[in-house]
Coordinates of C-alpha atoms in Angstrom, one line a residue:
Chain A
M3 CA -6.9 -17.9 -0.5
S4 CA -7.6 -20.2 2.4
E5 CA -4.1 -21.1 3.5
S6 CA -2.9 -19.6 6.7
A7 CA 0.5 -18.0 5.8
L8 CA -1.2 -16.2 2.9
D9 CA -4.1 -15.1 5.1
G10 CA -1.6 -13.8 7.7
L11 CA 0.2 -11.8 5.0
V12 CA -3.0 -10.3 3.7
D13 CA -4.1 -9.4 7.2
A14 CA -0.7 -7.8 8.0
L15 CA -0.7 -5.8 4.8
R16 CA -4.2 -4.5 5.5
R17 CA -2.9 -2.7 8.6
L18 CA -0.9 -0.4 6.4
P19 CA -2.6 3.0 6.0
G20 CA -4.7 3.2 2.8
V21 CA -4.6 -0.5 2.1
G22 CA -7.9 -2.4 2.0
L23 CA -8.7 -6.0 1.5
K24 CA -8.4 -6.0 -2.3
S25 CA -5.2 -4.0 -2.3
A26 CA -3.7 -6.3 0.3
Q27 CA -4.7 -9.4 -1.7
R28 CA -3.2 -7.9 -4.8
M29 CA 0.1 -7.0 -2.9
A30 CA 0.3 -10.5 -1.4
F31 CA -0.3 -12.1 -4.8
H32 CA 2.3 -9.8 -6.5
L33 CA 4.9 -10.4 -3.8
L34 CA 4.5 -14.2 -3.8
Q35 CA 4.1 -14.7 -7.5
H36 CA 6.4 -12.0 -9.0
D37 CA 8.7 -10.5 -6.3
R38 CA 9.8 -12.9 -3.6
D39 CA 13.0 -11.0 -3.4
G40 CA 11.1 -7.8 -2.7
A41 CA 9.1 -9.6 -0.1
M42 CA 12.1 -10.7 1.8
R43 CA 13.7 -7.3 1.4
L44 CA 10.6 -5.7 2.8
S45 CA 10.6 -8.2 5.7
L46 CA 14.2 -7.3 6.6
A47 CA 13.7 -3.6 6.1
L48 CA 10.7 -3.7 8.5
S49 CA 12.5 -5.6 11.2
G50 CA 15.6 -3.5 10.7
A51 CA 13.8 -0.2 11.0
V52 CA 11.8 -1.3 14.0
T53 CA 14.9 -2.5 15.8
R54 CA 17.2 0.4 14.9
M55 CA 15.1 3.5 14.5
R56 CA 14.5 5.5 17.6
H57 CA 13.8 9.2 18.3
C58 CA 16.5 11.8 18.4
R59 CA 16.9 13.0 21.9
R60 CA 16.9 16.7 20.8
C61 CA 14.5 17.0 17.9
H62 CA 12.5 13.8 18.2
T63 CA 12.8 12.8 14.6
F64 CA 13.6 9.2 13.6
T65 CA 17.3 8.4 13.8
E66 CA 19.5 5.4 14.5
A67 CA 21.8 7.4 16.7
E68 CA 21.3 9.1 20.1
I69 CA 21.1 12.5 18.4
C70 CA 20.4 12.9 14.7
S71 CA 22.9 14.3 12.2
T72 CA 20.9 17.5 11.7
C73 CA 21.0 18.3 15.4
L74 CA 24.8 17.6 15.5
D75 CA 25.4 19.8 12.5
T76 CA 27.6 22.7 13.9
E77 CA 27.1 24.7 10.7
R78 CA 23.4 25.3 11.6
D79 CA 22.1 28.3 13.6
P80 CA 21.1 27.0 17.0
R81 CA 19.1 30.2 17.7
L82 CA 16.4 29.2 15.1
L83 CA 14.1 26.3 15.9
C84 CA 11.6 25.2 13.3
V85 CA 8.7 23.1 14.4
V86 CA 7.3 20.6 11.9
E87 CA 4.8 17.8 12.1
T88 CA 6.6 14.9 10.4
P89 CA 10.1 14.0 9.0
A90 CA 8.5 14.3 5.5
D91 CA 7.7 18.0 6.3
Q92 CA 11.3 18.5 7.5
A93 CA 12.6 17.0 4.3
A94 CA 10.4 19.4 2.3
L95 CA 11.8 22.4 4.1
E96 CA 15.4 21.0 3.7
R97 CA 14.8 20.6 0.0
S98 CA 13.9 24.3 -0.3
G99 CA 17.4 25.0 1.0
S100 CA 16.3 28.2 2.6
F101 CA 16.5 27.3 6.4
K102 CA 19.7 26.8 8.2
G103 CA 18.5 26.5 11.8
L104 CA 17.5 23.4 13.8
Y105 CA 14.3 21.4 13.9
F106 CA 11.8 19.9 16.3
V107 CA 9.6 17.2 14.8
L108 CA 6.2 16.8 16.6
M109 CA 5.6 13.4 15.0
G110 CA 1.9 14.4 14.7
R111 CA -0.5 17.2 15.2
L112 CA -3.3 18.0 17.6
S113 CA -6.4 16.2 16.6
P114 CA -9.0 16.3 19.4
L115 CA -11.5 14.2 17.3
D116 CA -8.9 11.4 17.1
G117 CA -7.9 11.9 20.7
V118 CA -4.5 13.3 19.9
G119 CA -3.7 15.9 22.6
T120 CA -0.7 18.0 23.5
G121 CA 0.8 15.0 25.4
D122 CA 0.9 12.9 22.2
I123 CA 2.8 15.4 20.1
G124 CA 5.6 15.9 22.5
A125 CA 4.7 19.5 23.5
A126 CA 6.4 19.2 26.8
A127 CA 9.6 18.1 25.1
L128 CA 9.4 21.0 22.7
L129 CA 9.0 23.5 25.5
E130 CA 12.1 22.0 27.2
R131 CA 14.0 22.0 24.0
A132 CA 13.0 25.6 23.1
C133 CA 13.9 26.9 26.6
D134 CA 17.6 25.8 26.4
G135 CA 18.7 29.4 26.6
V136 CA 20.1 29.3 23.0
V137 CA 16.9 29.3 20.9
S138 CA 15.7 32.8 20.4
E139 CA 13.0 32.2 17.8
V140 CA 10.6 29.3 17.2
I141 CA 9.2 29.1 13.7
L142 CA 5.9 27.1 13.6
A143 CA 5.8 25.2 10.3
T144 CA 2.8 23.0 11.0
S145 CA 0.4 22.4 8.1
F146 CA -2.1 25.1 7.1
T147 CA -5.0 22.8 7.8
A148 CA -7.5 23.1 10.6
E149 CA -5.5 20.7 12.7
G150 CA -2.2 22.2 11.9
E151 CA -3.5 25.7 12.8
V152 CA -4.8 24.5 16.1
T153 CA -1.5 22.8 16.8
A154 CA 0.4 26.0 15.9
H155 CA -2.0 28.1 18.1
A156 CA -1.6 25.9 21.1
L157 CA 2.2 25.7 20.8
S158 CA 2.4 29.4 20.2
E159 CA 0.6 30.3 23.4
A160 CA 2.8 28.0 25.5
L161 CA 6.0 29.2 23.9
K162 CA 5.1 32.9 24.2
A163 CA 4.2 32.3 27.9
R164 CA 7.9 31.3 28.3
G165 CA 9.1 34.6 26.7
L166 CA 10.2 33.1 23.3
K167 CA 9.7 34.8 20.0
V168 CA 7.3 32.8 17.9
T169 CA 6.7 33.1 14.1
R170 CA 4.7 31.2 11.6
L171 CA 5.4 30.4 8.0
A172 CA 3.9 33.1 5.7
R173 CA 0.5 32.4 4.1
G174 CA 0.1 33.6 0.6
V175 CA -0.2 32.8 -3.1
P176 CA 1.9 29.8 -4.1
V177 CA 4.8 30.5 -6.5
G178 CA 3.9 29.8 -10.1
S179 CA 0.1 30.1 -9.6
E180 CA -2.3 32.3 -11.5
L181 CA -4.5 34.5 -9.2
E182 CA -7.6 33.3 -11.0
Y183 CA -7.1 29.8 -9.7
V184 CA -6.1 30.6 -6.1
D185 CA -8.7 30.0 -3.5
L186 CA -10.4 32.9 -1.7
G187 CA -8.9 32.2 1.8
T188 CA -5.4 32.3 0.4
I189 CA -6.1 35.5 -1.5
A190 CA -7.5 37.1 1.6
H191 CA -4.5 36.1 3.7
A192 CA -2.1 37.3 0.9
L193 CA -3.9 40.7 0.9
V194 CA -3.7 41.1 4.7
D195 CA 0.0 40.0 4.8
R196 CA 0.9 42.1 1.8
R197 CA 4.4 43.7 1.9
Chain B
M98 CA 14.3 11.2 6.3
S99 CA 18.0 10.8 5.7
E100 CA 18.7 7.8 7.9
S101 CA 19.5 4.5 6.2
A102 CA 17.1 2.1 7.9
L103 CA 14.2 4.4 7.2
D104 CA 15.3 5.0 3.6
G105 CA 15.6 1.2 3.2
L106 CA 12.1 0.7 4.5
V107 CA 10.6 3.4 2.2
D108 CA 12.4 1.8 -0.8
A109 CA 11.1 -1.6 0.1
L110 CA 7.6 -0.4 0.5
R111 CA 7.7 1.4 -2.9
R112 CA 8.1 -2.0 -4.6
L113 CA 4.6 -2.9 -3.6
P114 CA 2.1 -2.6 -6.4
G115 CA 0.2 0.8 -6.4
V116 CA 2.6 2.4 -3.8
G117 CA 4.5 5.5 -4.8
L118 CA 7.0 7.5 -2.9
K119 CA 4.5 9.6 -0.8
S120 CA 2.5 6.5 0.1
A121 CA 5.6 4.6 1.1
Q122 CA 6.8 7.5 3.3
R123 CA 3.4 7.7 4.9
M124 CA 3.4 4.0 5.5
A125 CA 6.9 4.0 7.0
F126 CA 6.0 6.9 9.3
H127 CA 2.8 5.2 10.4
L128 CA 4.5 1.9 11.1
L129 CA 7.4 3.4 13.0
Q130 CA 5.4 6.0 14.9
H131 CA 2.1 4.3 15.6
D132 CA 2.2 0.6 14.8
R133 CA 5.6 -1.0 15.5
D134 CA 3.7 -4.2 16.4
G135 CA 2.1 -4.1 13.0
A136 CA 5.5 -3.6 11.4
M137 CA 7.0 -6.6 13.2
R138 CA 3.9 -8.7 12.4
L139 CA 4.2 -7.7 8.7
S140 CA 7.9 -8.6 8.7
L141 CA 7.2 -12.1 10.1
A142 CA 4.2 -12.6 7.8
L143 CA 6.3 -11.8 4.8
S144 CA 9.2 -14.1 5.6
G145 CA 6.7 -16.8 6.7
A146 CA 4.7 -16.6 3.5
V147 CA 7.9 -16.5 1.3
T148 CA 9.3 -19.5 3.2
R149 CA 6.1 -21.6 3.4
M150 CA 4.0 -20.8 0.4
R151 CA 4.6 -22.8 -2.7
H152 CA 2.4 -23.9 -5.6
C153 CA 0.0 -26.8 -5.5
R154 CA 1.3 -29.6 -7.7
R155 CA -2.1 -30.1 -9.2
C156 CA -3.8 -26.7 -9.5
H157 CA -0.9 -24.4 -9.2
T158 CA -2.5 -22.2 -6.5
F159 CA -0.6 -21.1 -3.4
T160 CA -0.5 -23.6 -0.7
E161 CA 1.7 -24.7 2.2
A162 CA 1.3 -28.4 1.4
E163 CA 2.3 -30.5 -1.6
I164 CA -1.3 -30.5 -2.9
C165 CA -3.9 -27.9 -1.7
S166 CA -7.0 -28.8 0.3
T167 CA -9.3 -28.0 -2.6
C168 CA -7.6 -30.5 -4.8
L169 CA -7.6 -33.1 -2.0
D170 CA -11.4 -32.6 -1.4
T171 CA -13.0 -35.9 -2.4
E172 CA -16.5 -34.3 -2.3
R173 CA -15.7 -32.3 -5.5
D174 CA -16.4 -33.5 -9.0
P175 CA -13.0 -34.3 -10.6
R176 CA -14.6 -34.3 -14.1
L177 CA -15.1 -30.4 -14.0
L178 CA -12.0 -28.2 -14.1
C179 CA -12.4 -24.5 -13.8
V180 CA -9.5 -22.3 -15.0
V181 CA -9.1 -19.0 -13.3
E182 CA -6.4 -16.3 -13.4
T183 CA -5.6 -15.8 -9.7
P184 CA -6.4 -17.3 -6.2
A185 CA -8.7 -14.2 -5.7
D186 CA -10.8 -15.2 -8.7
Q187 CA -11.0 -18.7 -7.3
A188 CA -12.1 -17.3 -4.0
A189 CA -14.8 -15.3 -5.8
L190 CA -16.1 -18.4 -7.5
E191 CA -16.1 -20.4 -4.2
R192 CA -18.0 -17.6 -2.5
S193 CA -20.8 -18.0 -5.1
G194 CA -21.2 -21.6 -3.8
S195 CA -22.2 -22.7 -7.3
F196 CA -19.2 -24.7 -8.4
K197 CA -18.2 -28.1 -7.0
G198 CA -15.5 -29.1 -9.4
L199 CA -11.8 -28.6 -9.2
Y200 CA -9.7 -25.6 -10.3
F201 CA -6.5 -24.7 -12.1
V202 CA -5.0 -21.4 -11.3
L203 CA -3.0 -19.8 -14.1
M204 CA -1.4 -17.2 -11.7
G205 CA -1.6 -14.6 -14.5
R206 CA -3.0 -14.1 -17.9
L207 CA -1.5 -13.7 -21.4
S208 CA -0.3 -10.1 -21.9
P209 CA 1.9 -9.9 -25.0
L210 CA 2.5 -6.2 -24.3
D211 CA 4.0 -7.0 -20.9
G212 CA 5.9 -10.0 -22.4
V213 CA 3.7 -12.6 -20.6
G214 CA 3.4 -15.6 -22.9
T215 CA 1.8 -19.0 -22.6
G216 CA 4.9 -20.3 -20.8
D217 CA 4.5 -17.8 -18.0
I218 CA 0.9 -18.7 -17.2
G219 CA 1.6 -22.5 -16.9
A220 CA -0.3 -23.5 -20.1
A221 CA 1.7 -26.7 -20.4
A222 CA 0.9 -27.6 -16.8
L223 CA -2.8 -26.9 -17.5
L224 CA -2.8 -29.2 -20.6
E225 CA -1.1 -32.0 -18.6
R226 CA -3.6 -31.5 -15.7
A227 CA -6.6 -31.4 -18.1
C228 CA -5.5 -34.6 -19.9
D229 CA -5.5 -36.8 -16.8
G230 CA -8.3 -38.9 -18.3
V231 CA -10.7 -37.9 -15.6
V232 CA -11.5 -34.3 -16.6
S233 CA -14.3 -34.2 -19.1
E234 CA -15.0 -30.4 -19.3
V235 CA -12.8 -27.4 -18.8
I236 CA -14.6 -24.2 -17.8
L237 CA -12.6 -21.1 -18.7
A238 CA -13.2 -18.5 -16.1
T239 CA -10.6 -15.9 -17.0
S240 CA -11.6 -12.3 -16.9
F241 CA -13.8 -10.7 -19.5
T242 CA -11.1 -8.2 -20.3
A243 CA -9.1 -8.1 -23.6
E244 CA -6.2 -10.0 -22.0
G245 CA -8.6 -12.5 -20.3
E246 CA -10.4 -13.1 -23.5
V247 CA -7.0 -13.7 -25.4
T248 CA -6.0 -16.1 -22.7
A249 CA -9.3 -18.0 -22.9
H250 CA -9.0 -18.1 -26.6
A251 CA -5.5 -19.5 -26.6
L252 CA -6.2 -22.1 -24.0
S253 CA -9.5 -23.1 -25.6
E254 CA -7.7 -23.9 -28.9
A255 CA -5.0 -26.0 -27.2
L256 CA -7.5 -27.8 -25.0
K257 CA -9.9 -28.5 -27.9
A258 CA -7.0 -29.9 -30.0
R259 CA -6.7 -32.5 -27.2
G260 CA -10.3 -33.5 -27.6
L261 CA -11.6 -31.9 -24.4
K262 CA -14.9 -30.1 -24.0
V263 CA -14.3 -26.5 -23.3
T264 CA -16.8 -23.9 -22.0
R265 CA -16.7 -20.3 -21.0
L266 CA -18.5 -18.5 -18.2
A267 CA -21.7 -16.9 -19.6
R268 CA -21.6 -13.3 -20.6
G269 CA -24.7 -11.3 -19.8
V270 CA -26.5 -8.7 -17.7
P271 CA -25.2 -8.7 -14.1
V272 CA -27.8 -9.7 -11.5
G273 CA -29.4 -6.6 -9.9
S274 CA -28.6 -4.2 -12.7
E275 CA -31.0 -2.1 -14.6
L276 CA -30.8 -2.4 -18.4
E277 CA -30.6 1.3 -18.8
Y278 CA -27.2 1.4 -17.1
V279 CA -25.7 -1.8 -18.7
D280 CA -23.0 -1.2 -21.4
L281 CA -23.7 -1.9 -25.0
G282 CA -21.3 -4.8 -25.4
T283 CA -22.9 -6.6 -22.5
I284 CA -26.4 -6.1 -23.8
A285 CA -25.3 -7.3 -27.3
H286 CA -23.8 -10.5 -25.8
A287 CA -26.9 -11.0 -23.6
L288 CA -29.1 -10.8 -26.7
V289 CA -27.0 -13.3 -28.7
D290 CA -26.8 -15.7 -25.8
R291 CA -30.5 -15.4 -24.8
R292 CA -32.2 -18.5 -23.6

């Protein structure tokens, strides 16, 4: 493996999240030996995405247009704004089919240990977006992890200070789970928030 | 995640070995949000490798030249030919610094269940290479897995039929290991091959 184009490919693959040296070597070998079409397709997909994908001016998600199709959808209720961490989280909510408002995608979450502050997750853009005079309720749908909770807390404070109604996704027992196997924290929250 | 350039990128990333939908989405998000330089670098590395990498005419490994630098190395002993499955295996042998002969890289191994036969691993090219009149010993260094053993056996038969001396890497207890933790098959082989 001492040839430069191959080394360059292995190095570039190693920059992908979750890919170490061995995986990168295996990927490079697979692409060159068994899937050169796939390699060229990936090459074009990468350059195409980098060139064409930008952030929606309203909700900050990835889009090829100035404003994404979700934000332009007039069927949606513009009074509800749901804040998520990533486009994948937004997709998960959309799959549930139970939300018909608009979104704001943070493209990250607060993570002081990694040096990710409010400036990095577009908090200012969210405040501006939420204070458009139409939005009446902001639903914080960040993850229920330590970092997601910190993010939700910080955003909640800032949004409430501007007089907006702020809600959070309900915590509780997941659908389809047996109580015996649910963790204590979840059970405690489900008890407190019982209805 | 409903925009086409992003979907195309996720689809292309999913073709990498060991990458599923979630990993591909995470990679695409990471590249577009945090590492667009890395994405462009990977795009160029892929197209560069596909365009420039071909197989060495003598040993079949990946190279940018007609014949790879290892095969052109006149310091090496051309009477010893070591057969390995992949360039990564060759690199592992090179790192050990204990082999100064030449290589033949199969770029795979026999795997009847996956439809990989002798034609797919360049067995004919190996036979031609080994019968150049200079090679006096072929060392089979395929993996000590079921498929690697089958490959070694098949190649061994064909090479011996052509009057070549064929050897196999020694099986035995790995350096640095305590006997207590070595598997039974390895201990059995180490006993039989004791010296």
